[in-house]
Tab-separated table of C-alpha atoms in Angstrom:
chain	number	residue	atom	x	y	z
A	1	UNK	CA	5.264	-22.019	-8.549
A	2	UNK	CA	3.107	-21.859	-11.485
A	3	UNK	CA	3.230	-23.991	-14.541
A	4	UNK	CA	4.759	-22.872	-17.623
A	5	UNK	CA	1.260	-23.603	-18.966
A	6	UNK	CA	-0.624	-21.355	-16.175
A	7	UNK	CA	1.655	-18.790	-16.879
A	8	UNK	CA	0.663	-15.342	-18.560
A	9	UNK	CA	1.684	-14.454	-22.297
A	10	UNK	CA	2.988	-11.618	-23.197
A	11	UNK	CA	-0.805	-10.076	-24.744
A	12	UNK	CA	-1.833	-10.814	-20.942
A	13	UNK	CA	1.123	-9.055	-19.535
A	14	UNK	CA	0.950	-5.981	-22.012
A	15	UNK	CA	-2.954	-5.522	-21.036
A	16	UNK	CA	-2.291	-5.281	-17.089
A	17	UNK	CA	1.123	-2.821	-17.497
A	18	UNK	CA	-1.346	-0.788	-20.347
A	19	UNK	CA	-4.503	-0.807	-17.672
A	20	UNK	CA	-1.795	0.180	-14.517
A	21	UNK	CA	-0.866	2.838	-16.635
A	22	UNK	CA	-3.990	4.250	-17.700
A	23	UNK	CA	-6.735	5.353	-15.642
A	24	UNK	CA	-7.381	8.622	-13.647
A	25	UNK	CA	-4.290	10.054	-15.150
A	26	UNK	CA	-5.439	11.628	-18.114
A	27	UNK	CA	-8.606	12.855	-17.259
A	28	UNK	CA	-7.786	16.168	-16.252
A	29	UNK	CA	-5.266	16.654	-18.744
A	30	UNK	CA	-6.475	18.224	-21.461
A	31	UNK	CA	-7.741	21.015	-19.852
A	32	UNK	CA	-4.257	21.687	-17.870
A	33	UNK	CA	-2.580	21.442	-21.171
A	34	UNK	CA	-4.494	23.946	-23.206
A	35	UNK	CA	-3.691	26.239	-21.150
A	36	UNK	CA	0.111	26.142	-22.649
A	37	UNK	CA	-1.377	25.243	-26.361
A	38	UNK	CA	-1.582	22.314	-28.689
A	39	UNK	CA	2.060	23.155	-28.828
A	40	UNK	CA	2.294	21.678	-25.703
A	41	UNK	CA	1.253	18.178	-27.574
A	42	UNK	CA	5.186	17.956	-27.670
A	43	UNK	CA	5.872	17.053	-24.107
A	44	UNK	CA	4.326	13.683	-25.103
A	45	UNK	CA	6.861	12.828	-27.411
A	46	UNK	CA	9.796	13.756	-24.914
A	47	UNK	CA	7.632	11.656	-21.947
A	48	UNK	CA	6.675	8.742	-24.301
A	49	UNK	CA	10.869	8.513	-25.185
A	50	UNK	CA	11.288	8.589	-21.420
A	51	UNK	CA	8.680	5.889	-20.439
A	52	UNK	CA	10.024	3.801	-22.345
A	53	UNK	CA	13.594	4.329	-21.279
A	54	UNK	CA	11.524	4.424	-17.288
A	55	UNK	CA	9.654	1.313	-18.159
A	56	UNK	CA	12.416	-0.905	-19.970
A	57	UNK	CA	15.181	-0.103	-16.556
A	58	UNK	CA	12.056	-0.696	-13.779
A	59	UNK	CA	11.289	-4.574	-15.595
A	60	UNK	CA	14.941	-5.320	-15.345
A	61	UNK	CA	15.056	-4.318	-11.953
A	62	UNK	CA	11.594	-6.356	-11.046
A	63	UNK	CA	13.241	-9.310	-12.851
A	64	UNK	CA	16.252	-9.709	-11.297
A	65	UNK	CA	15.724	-8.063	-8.107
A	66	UNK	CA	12.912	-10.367	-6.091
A	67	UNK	CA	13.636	-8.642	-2.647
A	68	UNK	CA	10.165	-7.290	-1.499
A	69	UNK	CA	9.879	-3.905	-1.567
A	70	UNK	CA	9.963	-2.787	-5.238
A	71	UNK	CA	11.413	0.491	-5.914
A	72	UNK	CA	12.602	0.989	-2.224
A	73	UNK	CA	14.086	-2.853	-2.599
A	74	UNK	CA	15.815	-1.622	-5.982
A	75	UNK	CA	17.303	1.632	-4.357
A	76	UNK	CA	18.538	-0.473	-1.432
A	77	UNK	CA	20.706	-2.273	-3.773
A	78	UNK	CA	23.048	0.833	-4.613
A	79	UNK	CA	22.206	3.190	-1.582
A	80	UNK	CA	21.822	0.758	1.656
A	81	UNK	CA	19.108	0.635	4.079
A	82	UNK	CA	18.481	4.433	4.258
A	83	UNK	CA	17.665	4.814	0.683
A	84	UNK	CA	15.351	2.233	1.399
A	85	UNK	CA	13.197	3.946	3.837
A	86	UNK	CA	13.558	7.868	1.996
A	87	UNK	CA	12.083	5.646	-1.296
A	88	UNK	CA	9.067	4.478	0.849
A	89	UNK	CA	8.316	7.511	2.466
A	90	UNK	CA	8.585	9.863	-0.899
A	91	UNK	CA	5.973	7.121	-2.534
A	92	UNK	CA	3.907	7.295	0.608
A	93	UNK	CA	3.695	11.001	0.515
A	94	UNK	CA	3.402	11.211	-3.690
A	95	UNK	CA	0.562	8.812	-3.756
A	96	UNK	CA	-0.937	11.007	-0.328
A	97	UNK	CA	-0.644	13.775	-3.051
A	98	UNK	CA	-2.188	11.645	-5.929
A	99	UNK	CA	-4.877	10.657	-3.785
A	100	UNK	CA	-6.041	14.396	-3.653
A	101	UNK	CA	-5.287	15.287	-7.321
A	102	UNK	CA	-7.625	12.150	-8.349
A	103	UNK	CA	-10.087	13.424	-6.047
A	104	UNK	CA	-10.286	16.870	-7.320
A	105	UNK	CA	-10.311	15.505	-10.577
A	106	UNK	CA	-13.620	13.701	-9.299
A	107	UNK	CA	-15.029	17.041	-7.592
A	108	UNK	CA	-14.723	18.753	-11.367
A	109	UNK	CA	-16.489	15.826	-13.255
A	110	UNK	CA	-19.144	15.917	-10.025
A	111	UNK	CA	-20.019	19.387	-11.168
A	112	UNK	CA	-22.236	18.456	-13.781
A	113	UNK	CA	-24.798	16.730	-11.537
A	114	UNK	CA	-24.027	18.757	-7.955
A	115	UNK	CA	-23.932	22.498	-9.669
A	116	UNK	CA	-23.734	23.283	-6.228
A	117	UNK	CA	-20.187	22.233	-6.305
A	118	UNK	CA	-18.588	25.007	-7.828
A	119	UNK	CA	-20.345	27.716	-6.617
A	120	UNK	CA	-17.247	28.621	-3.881
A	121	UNK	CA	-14.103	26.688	-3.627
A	122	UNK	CA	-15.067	26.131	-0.181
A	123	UNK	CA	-17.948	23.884	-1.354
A	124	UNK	CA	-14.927	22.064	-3.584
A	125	UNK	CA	-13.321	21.024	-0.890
A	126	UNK	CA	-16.282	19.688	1.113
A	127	UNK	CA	-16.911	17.558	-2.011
A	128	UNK	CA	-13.001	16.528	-2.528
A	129	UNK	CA	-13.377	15.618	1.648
A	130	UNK	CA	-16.125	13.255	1.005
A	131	UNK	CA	-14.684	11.591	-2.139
A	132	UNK	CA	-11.731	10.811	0.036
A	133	UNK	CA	-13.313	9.624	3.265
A	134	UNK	CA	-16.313	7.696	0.978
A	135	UNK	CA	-13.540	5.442	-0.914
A	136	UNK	CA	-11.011	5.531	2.178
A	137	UNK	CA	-13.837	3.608	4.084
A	138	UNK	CA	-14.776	1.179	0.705
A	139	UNK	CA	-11.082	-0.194	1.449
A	140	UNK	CA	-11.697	-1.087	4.898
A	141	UNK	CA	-13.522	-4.414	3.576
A	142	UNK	CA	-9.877	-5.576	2.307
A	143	UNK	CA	-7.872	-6.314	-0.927
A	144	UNK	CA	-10.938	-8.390	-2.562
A	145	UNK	CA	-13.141	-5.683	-2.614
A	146	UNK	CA	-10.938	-2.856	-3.625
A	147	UNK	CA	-9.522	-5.420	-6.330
A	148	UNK	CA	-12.812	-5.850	-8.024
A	149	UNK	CA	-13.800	-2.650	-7.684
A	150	UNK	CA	-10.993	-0.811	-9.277
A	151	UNK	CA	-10.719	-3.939	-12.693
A	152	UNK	CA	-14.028	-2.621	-13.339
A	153	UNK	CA	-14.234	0.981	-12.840
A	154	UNK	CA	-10.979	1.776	-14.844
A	155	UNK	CA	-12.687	0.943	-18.128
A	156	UNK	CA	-14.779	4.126	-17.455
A	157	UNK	CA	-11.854	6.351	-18.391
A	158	UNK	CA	-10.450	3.901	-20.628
A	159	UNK	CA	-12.819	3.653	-23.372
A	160	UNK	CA	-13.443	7.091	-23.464
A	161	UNK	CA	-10.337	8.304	-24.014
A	162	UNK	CA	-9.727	5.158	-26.792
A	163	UNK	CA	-12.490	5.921	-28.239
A	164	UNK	CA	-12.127	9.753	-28.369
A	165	UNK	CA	-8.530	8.668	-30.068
A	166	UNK	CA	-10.162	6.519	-32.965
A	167	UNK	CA	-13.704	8.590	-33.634
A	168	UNK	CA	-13.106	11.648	-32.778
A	169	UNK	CA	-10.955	12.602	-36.264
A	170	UNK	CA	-14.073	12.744	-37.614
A	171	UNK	CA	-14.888	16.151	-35.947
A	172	UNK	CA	-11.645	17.384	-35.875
A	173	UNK	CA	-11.181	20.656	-37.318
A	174	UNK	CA	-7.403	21.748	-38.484
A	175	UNK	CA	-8.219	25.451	-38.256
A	176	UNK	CA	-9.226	25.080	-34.547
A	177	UNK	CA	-6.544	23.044	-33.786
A	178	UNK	CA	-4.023	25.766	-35.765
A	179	UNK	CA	-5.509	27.851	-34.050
A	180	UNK	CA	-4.697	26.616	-30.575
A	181	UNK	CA	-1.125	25.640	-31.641
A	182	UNK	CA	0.669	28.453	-29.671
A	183	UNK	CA	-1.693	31.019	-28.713
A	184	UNK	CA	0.457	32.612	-26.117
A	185	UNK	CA	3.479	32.632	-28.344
A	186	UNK	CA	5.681	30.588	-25.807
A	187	UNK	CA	9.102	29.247	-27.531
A	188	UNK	CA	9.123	25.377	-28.297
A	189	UNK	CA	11.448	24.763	-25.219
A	190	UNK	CA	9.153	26.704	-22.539
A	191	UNK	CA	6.216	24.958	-23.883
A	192	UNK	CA	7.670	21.244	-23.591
A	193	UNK	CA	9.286	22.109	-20.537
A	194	UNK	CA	5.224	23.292	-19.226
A	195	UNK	CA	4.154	19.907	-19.750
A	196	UNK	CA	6.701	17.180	-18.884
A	197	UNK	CA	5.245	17.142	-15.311
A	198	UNK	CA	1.794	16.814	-16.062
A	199	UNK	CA	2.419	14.434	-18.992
A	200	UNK	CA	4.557	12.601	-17.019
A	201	UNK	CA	2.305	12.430	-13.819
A	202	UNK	CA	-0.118	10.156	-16.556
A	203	UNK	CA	2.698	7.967	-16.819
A	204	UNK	CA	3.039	6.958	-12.957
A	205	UNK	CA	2.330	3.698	-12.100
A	206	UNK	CA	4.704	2.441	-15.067
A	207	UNK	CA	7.092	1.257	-11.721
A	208	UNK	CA	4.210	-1.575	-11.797
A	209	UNK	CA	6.106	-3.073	-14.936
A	210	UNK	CA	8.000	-5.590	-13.741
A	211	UNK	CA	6.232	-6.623	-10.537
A	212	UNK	CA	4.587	-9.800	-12.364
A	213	UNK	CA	7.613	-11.573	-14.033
A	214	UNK	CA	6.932	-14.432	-11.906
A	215	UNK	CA	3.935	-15.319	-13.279
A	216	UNK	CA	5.520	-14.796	-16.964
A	217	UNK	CA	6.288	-16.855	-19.731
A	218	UNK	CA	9.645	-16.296	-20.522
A	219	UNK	CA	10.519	-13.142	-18.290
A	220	UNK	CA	13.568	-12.135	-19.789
A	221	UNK	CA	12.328	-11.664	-23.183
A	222	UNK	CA	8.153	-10.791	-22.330
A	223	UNK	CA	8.528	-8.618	-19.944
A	224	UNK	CA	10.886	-5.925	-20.836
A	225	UNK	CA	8.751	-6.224	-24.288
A	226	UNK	CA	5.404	-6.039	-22.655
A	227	UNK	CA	6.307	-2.790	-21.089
A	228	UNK	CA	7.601	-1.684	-24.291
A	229	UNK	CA	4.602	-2.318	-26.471
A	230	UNK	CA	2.109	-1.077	-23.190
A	231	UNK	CA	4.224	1.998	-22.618
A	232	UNK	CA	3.805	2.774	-26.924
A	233	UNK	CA	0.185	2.306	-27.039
A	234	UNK	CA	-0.973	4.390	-23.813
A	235	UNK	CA	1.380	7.264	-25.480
A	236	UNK	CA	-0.124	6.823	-28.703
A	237	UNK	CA	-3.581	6.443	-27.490
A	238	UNK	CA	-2.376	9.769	-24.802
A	239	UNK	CA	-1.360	11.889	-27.749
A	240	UNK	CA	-3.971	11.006	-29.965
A	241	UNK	CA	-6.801	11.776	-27.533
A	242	UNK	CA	-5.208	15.375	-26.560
A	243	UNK	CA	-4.706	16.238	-30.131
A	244	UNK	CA	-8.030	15.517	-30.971
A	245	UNK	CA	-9.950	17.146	-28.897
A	246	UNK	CA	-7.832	20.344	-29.327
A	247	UNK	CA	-9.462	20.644	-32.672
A	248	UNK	CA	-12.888	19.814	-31.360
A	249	UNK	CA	-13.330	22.628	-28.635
A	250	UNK	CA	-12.069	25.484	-29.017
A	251	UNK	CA	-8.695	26.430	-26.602
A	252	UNK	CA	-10.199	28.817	-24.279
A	253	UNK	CA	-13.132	26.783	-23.547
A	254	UNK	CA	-11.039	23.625	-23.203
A	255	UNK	CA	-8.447	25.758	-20.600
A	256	UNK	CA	-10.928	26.312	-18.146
A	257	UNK	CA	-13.383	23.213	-18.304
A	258	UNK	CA	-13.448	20.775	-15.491
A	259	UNK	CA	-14.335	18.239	-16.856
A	260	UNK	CA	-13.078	18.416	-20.583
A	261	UNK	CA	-13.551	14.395	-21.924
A	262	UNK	CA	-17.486	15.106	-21.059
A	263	UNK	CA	-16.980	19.010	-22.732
A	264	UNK	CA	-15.525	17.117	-26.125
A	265	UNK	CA	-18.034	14.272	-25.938
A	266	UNK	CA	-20.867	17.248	-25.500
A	267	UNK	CA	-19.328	19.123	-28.878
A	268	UNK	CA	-19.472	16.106	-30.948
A	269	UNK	CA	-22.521	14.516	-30.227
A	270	UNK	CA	-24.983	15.847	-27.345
A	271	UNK	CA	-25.299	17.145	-24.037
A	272	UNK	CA	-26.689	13.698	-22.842
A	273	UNK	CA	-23.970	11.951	-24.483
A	274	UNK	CA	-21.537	14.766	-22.378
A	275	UNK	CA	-23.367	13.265	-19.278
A	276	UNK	CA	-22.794	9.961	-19.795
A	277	UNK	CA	-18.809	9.818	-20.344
A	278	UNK	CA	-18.346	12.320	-17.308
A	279	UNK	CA	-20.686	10.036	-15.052
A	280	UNK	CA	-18.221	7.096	-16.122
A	281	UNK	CA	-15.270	9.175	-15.872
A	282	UNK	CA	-16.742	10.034	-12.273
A	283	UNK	CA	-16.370	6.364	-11.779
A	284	UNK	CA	-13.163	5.602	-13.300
A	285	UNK	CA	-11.983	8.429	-10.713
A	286	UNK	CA	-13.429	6.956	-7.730
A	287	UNK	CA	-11.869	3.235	-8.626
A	288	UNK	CA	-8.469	4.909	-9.501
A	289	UNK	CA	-9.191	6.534	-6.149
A	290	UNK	CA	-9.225	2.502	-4.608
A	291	UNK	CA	-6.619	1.483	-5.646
A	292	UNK	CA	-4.382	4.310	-5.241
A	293	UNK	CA	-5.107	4.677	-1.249
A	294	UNK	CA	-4.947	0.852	-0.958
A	295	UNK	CA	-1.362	0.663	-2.831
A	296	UNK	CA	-0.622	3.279	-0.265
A	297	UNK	CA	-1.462	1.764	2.865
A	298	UNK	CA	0.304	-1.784	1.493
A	299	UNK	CA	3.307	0.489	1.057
A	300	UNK	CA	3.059	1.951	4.400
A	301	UNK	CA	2.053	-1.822	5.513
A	302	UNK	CA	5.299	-3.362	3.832
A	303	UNK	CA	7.451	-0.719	5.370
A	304	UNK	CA	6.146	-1.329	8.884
A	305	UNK	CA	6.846	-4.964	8.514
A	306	UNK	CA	10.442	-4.462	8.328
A	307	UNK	CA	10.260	-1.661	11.160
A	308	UNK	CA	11.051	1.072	8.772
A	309	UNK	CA	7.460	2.755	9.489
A	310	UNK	CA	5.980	2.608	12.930
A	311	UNK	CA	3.862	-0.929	13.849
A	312	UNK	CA	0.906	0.017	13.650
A	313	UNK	CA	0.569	1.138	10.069
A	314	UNK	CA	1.384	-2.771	10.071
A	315	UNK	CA	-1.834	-3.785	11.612
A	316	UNK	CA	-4.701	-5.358	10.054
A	317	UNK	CA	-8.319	-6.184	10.599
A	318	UNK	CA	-10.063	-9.578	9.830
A	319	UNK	CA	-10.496	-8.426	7.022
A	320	UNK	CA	-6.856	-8.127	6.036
A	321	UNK	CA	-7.248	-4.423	5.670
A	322	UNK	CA	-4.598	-2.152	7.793
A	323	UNK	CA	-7.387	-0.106	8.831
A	324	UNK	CA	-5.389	2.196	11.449
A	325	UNK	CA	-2.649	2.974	8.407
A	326	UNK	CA	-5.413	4.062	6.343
A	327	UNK	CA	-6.779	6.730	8.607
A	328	UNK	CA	-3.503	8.022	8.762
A	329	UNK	CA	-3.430	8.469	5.620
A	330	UNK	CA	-6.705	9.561	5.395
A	331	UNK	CA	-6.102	12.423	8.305
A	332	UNK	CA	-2.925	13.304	5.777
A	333	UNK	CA	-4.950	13.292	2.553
A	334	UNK	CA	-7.732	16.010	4.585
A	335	UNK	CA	-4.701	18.087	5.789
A	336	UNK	CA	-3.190	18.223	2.085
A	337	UNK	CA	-7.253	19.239	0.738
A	338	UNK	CA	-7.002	22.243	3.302
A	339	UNK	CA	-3.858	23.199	1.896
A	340	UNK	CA	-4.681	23.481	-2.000
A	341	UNK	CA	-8.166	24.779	-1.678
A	342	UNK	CA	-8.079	27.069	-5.144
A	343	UNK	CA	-10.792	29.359	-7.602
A	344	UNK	CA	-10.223	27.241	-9.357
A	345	UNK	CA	-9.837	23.056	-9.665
A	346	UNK	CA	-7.483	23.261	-13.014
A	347	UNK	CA	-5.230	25.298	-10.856
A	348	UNK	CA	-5.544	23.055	-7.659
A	349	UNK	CA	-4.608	19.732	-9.895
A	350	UNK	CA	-1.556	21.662	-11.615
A	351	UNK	CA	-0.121	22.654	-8.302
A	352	UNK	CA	-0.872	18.965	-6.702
A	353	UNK	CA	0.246	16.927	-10.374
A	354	UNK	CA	3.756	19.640	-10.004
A	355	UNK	CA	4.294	18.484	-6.356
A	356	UNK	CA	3.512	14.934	-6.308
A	357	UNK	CA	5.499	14.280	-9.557
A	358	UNK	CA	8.669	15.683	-8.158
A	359	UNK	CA	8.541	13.589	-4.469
A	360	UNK	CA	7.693	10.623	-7.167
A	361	UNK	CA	10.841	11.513	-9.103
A	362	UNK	CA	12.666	10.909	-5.620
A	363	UNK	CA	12.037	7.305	-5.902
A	364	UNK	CA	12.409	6.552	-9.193
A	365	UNK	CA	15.820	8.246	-9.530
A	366	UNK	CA	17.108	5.794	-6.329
A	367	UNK	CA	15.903	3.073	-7.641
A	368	UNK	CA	16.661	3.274	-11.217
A	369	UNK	CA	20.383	4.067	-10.257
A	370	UNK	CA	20.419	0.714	-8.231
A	371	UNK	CA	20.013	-1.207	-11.846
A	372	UNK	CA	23.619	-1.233	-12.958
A	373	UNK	CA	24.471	-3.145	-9.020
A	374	UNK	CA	21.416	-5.293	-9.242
A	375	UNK	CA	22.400	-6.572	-13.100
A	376	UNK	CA	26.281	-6.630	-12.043
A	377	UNK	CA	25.089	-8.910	-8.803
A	378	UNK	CA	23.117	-11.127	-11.230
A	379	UNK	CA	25.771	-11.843	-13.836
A	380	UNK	CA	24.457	-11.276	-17.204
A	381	UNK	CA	26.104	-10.946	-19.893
A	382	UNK	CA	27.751	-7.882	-21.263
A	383	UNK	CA	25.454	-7.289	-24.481
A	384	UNK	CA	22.506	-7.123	-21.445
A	385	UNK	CA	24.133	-5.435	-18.955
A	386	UNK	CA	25.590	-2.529	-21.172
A	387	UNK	CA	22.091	-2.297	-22.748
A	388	UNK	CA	21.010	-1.753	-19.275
A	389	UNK	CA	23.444	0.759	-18.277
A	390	UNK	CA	22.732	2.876	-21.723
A	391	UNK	CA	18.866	2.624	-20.671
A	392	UNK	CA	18.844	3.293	-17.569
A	393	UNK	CA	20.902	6.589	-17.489
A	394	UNK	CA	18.595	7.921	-20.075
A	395	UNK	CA	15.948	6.974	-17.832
A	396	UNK	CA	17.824	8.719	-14.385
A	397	UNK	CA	18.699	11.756	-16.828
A	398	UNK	CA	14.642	12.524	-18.061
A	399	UNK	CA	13.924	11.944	-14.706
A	400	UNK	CA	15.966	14.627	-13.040
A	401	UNK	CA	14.255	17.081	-16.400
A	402	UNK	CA	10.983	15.968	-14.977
A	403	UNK	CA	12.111	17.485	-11.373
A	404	UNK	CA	13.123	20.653	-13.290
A	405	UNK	CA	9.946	21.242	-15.418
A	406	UNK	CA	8.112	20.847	-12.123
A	407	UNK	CA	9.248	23.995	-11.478
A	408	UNK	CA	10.594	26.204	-8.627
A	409	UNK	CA	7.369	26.191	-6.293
A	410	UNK	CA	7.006	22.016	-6.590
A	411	UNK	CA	11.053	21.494	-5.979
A	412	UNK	CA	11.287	23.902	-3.273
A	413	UNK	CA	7.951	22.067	-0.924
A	414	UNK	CA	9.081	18.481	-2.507
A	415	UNK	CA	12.696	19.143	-0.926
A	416	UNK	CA	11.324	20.117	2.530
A	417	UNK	CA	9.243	17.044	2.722
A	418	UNK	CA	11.559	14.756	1.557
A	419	UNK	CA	14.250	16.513	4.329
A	420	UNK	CA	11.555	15.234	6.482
A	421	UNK	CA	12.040	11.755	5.767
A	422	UNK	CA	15.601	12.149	6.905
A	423	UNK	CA	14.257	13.058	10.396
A	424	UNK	CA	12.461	10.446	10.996
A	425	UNK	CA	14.792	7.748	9.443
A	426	UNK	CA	17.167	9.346	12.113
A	427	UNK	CA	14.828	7.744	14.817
A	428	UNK	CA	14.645	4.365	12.731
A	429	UNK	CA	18.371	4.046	12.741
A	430	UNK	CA	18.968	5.267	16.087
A	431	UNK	CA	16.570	2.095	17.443
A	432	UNK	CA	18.166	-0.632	15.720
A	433	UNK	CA	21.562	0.258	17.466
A	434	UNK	CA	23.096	-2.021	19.701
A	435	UNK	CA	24.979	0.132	22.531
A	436	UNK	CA	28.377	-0.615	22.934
A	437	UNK	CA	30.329	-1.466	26.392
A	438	UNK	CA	31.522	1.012	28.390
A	439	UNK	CA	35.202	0.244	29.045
């Protein structure tokens, strides 16, 4: 156990939940959004309200809940062993889903330097297959690697967008951004409700909050507060940057650029300055990329280890790597690519960021009900424990209006693969029976 003296502060803390949460996320964003309006700047608010609420119920669950297993470990608490495998699977398949919408993401940015890129979708997709199988096989060398790989490469998307957030007011034009308020003349509710998934889908990863309260000064009172202060200053930095640049480039550029932090960067300074931030968000991409596929395959990896996924997703190489899971996933990832091919890569992210925040949703909502039975087990006292309660059914509630603003298409394919899950959990259970006597 560490010393209270080796332990992280609650700066430290706030810096890893802010980095977790930021990344690959936003990159694709503003394009997706201007296609709604600026008007659609007010899904932030509602998702930053419900992050919060999201972020404050997973660190209470991380802190008092030390079962390995995370969100499936939290569900398990309120739904049984069951729950515990349908919350693995849906974050298997949501970050199989991810995996792809980071990718395209990539494949836009790549279009500045490899023209040849976007000439077909069919060319797309051959450059969305080798992003995939390129960082699939940089994870075979183990945790080390990918670790040091994806610290450094997030900063590529991170100090853009930061940066875009602080300078960028100074080429901000209010008649532009008027301009782009509403320019389909949607009502206020249609237009939040068109971006909750995609502003929540920037938000995932915020079920990382608590997982470090062992290595935490003061858990009880840090960490709920770290995810609090990191959860406030990616949505302020999130809101900032999207507002910005919709009064830099004009809306129906912005709606159909693929790569719109290197458009903005273009419009305010030069086309070699444009360059630059898309190369790095190009690598921020591929290290999001990392670490996403390698948080999958420990997932899968975790899962097999308690015979809830088959063995050999639970093997590993020298290396440490579970090498075999990872081409699953891989073969998965290739079959989902096929699937989505589009015209046009705005439209192929929407359609993956819809379906992969719904089966995320699954998850989240089993887990986050488990927190009233994990702080009852722990005995705390009422002040906490109704605090709790108040925050966490906000947090179930916003997350059942993120399934719904998902829409029809997203809910109807996310409920047929998470049925699936059932299927196979029906095999699980049906091997850890013990046969009774005949009499």
């Amino acid at each position: 156990m560490a010393s209270e003296s080796n332990k992280m502060g609650l700066v430290g803390l706030t810096t890893i939940v802010t980095v977790n949460m930021m990344g690959s996320g936003i990159i694709m964003l503003p394009a997706s959004l201007a296609q709604t309006g600026a008007i659609s700047l007010l899904s932030w608010l509602v998702t930053a309200i419900g992050a919060m609420c999201i972020a404050y119920a997973f660190a209470k669950c991380g802190m008092y809940c030390t079962k390995d297993g995370g969100m499936s470990a939290y569900s398990a608490e309120a739904h049984g062993k069951s729950s515990f495998f349908i919350a693995s699977y849906t974050y298997y398949v949501c970050l199989v889903i991810s995996a792809v919408a980071i990718a395209v993401s990539a494949a836009g940015y790549l279009e500045e330097f490899i023209p040849w890129l976007k000439e077909k979708p069919i060319n797309t997709f051959v450059g969305v297959v080798a992003i995939l199988i390129v960082t699939m096989i940089a994870n075979f060398k183990g945790p080390k690697i990918t670790g040091q790989i994806s610290a450094f490469t997030v900063w590529g998307i991170i100090i853009p967008v930061v940066g875009l957030s602080v300078i960028g007011w100074f080429w901000f034009d209010p008649k532009l951004f008027s301009e782009a308020w509403n320019p389909h003349q949607m009502t206020t509710m249609d237009a939040i409700s068109s971006g909750i998934a995609l502003t929540l889908w920037a938000f995932l990863g915020i079920e990382s909050a608590g997982a470090n309260s062992g290595t935490v000064e003061n858990p009880q009172k840090n960490v709920p507060l770290a995810c609090m202060l990191a959860t406030s200053f990616t949505a302020i930095v999130y809101i900032a940057s999207t507002a910005v640049i919709q009064g830099i480039v004009p809306n129906a550029e912005l709606a159909k650029s693929d790569a719109p932090f290197g458009l903005v960067y273009t419009f305010m300074f030069n086309k070699e300055i444009g360059l630059v931030i898309t190369a790095l968000a190009v690598i921020a991409c591929i290290g999001s990329l990392l670490g996403w596929q390698f948080t999958n395959a420990q997932v899968s990896r975790a899962a097999a280890d308690i015979k809830l996924f088959p063995k050999i997703f639970g093997e590993v190489s020298k290396d440490n790597a579970p090498i075999k899971g990872m081409l699953i996933m891989l073969v998965l990832e290739l079959a989902l690519a096929v699937m989505t091919i589009s015209p046009t890569l705005v439209k192929q992210f929407n359609v993956l960021v819809n379906l992969a925040v719904f089966i995320n949703m699954v998850p989240y909502i089993l887990s986050l009900t488990g927190l009233e039975v994990i702080l009852r087990s722990n005995n705390v006292s009422s002040k906490e424990y109704q605090i709790g309660s108040v925050v966490g059914t906000l947090a179930v509630v916003y997350s059942i209006y993120g399934v719904y603003a998902c829409g029809e298409e997203a809910v109807f394919y996310g409920a047929i693969l998470t049925l699936f899950g059932y299927i196979f959990y029906g095999f699980i259970a049906a091997r850890d029976v013990t046969p009774q006597a005949k009499v």
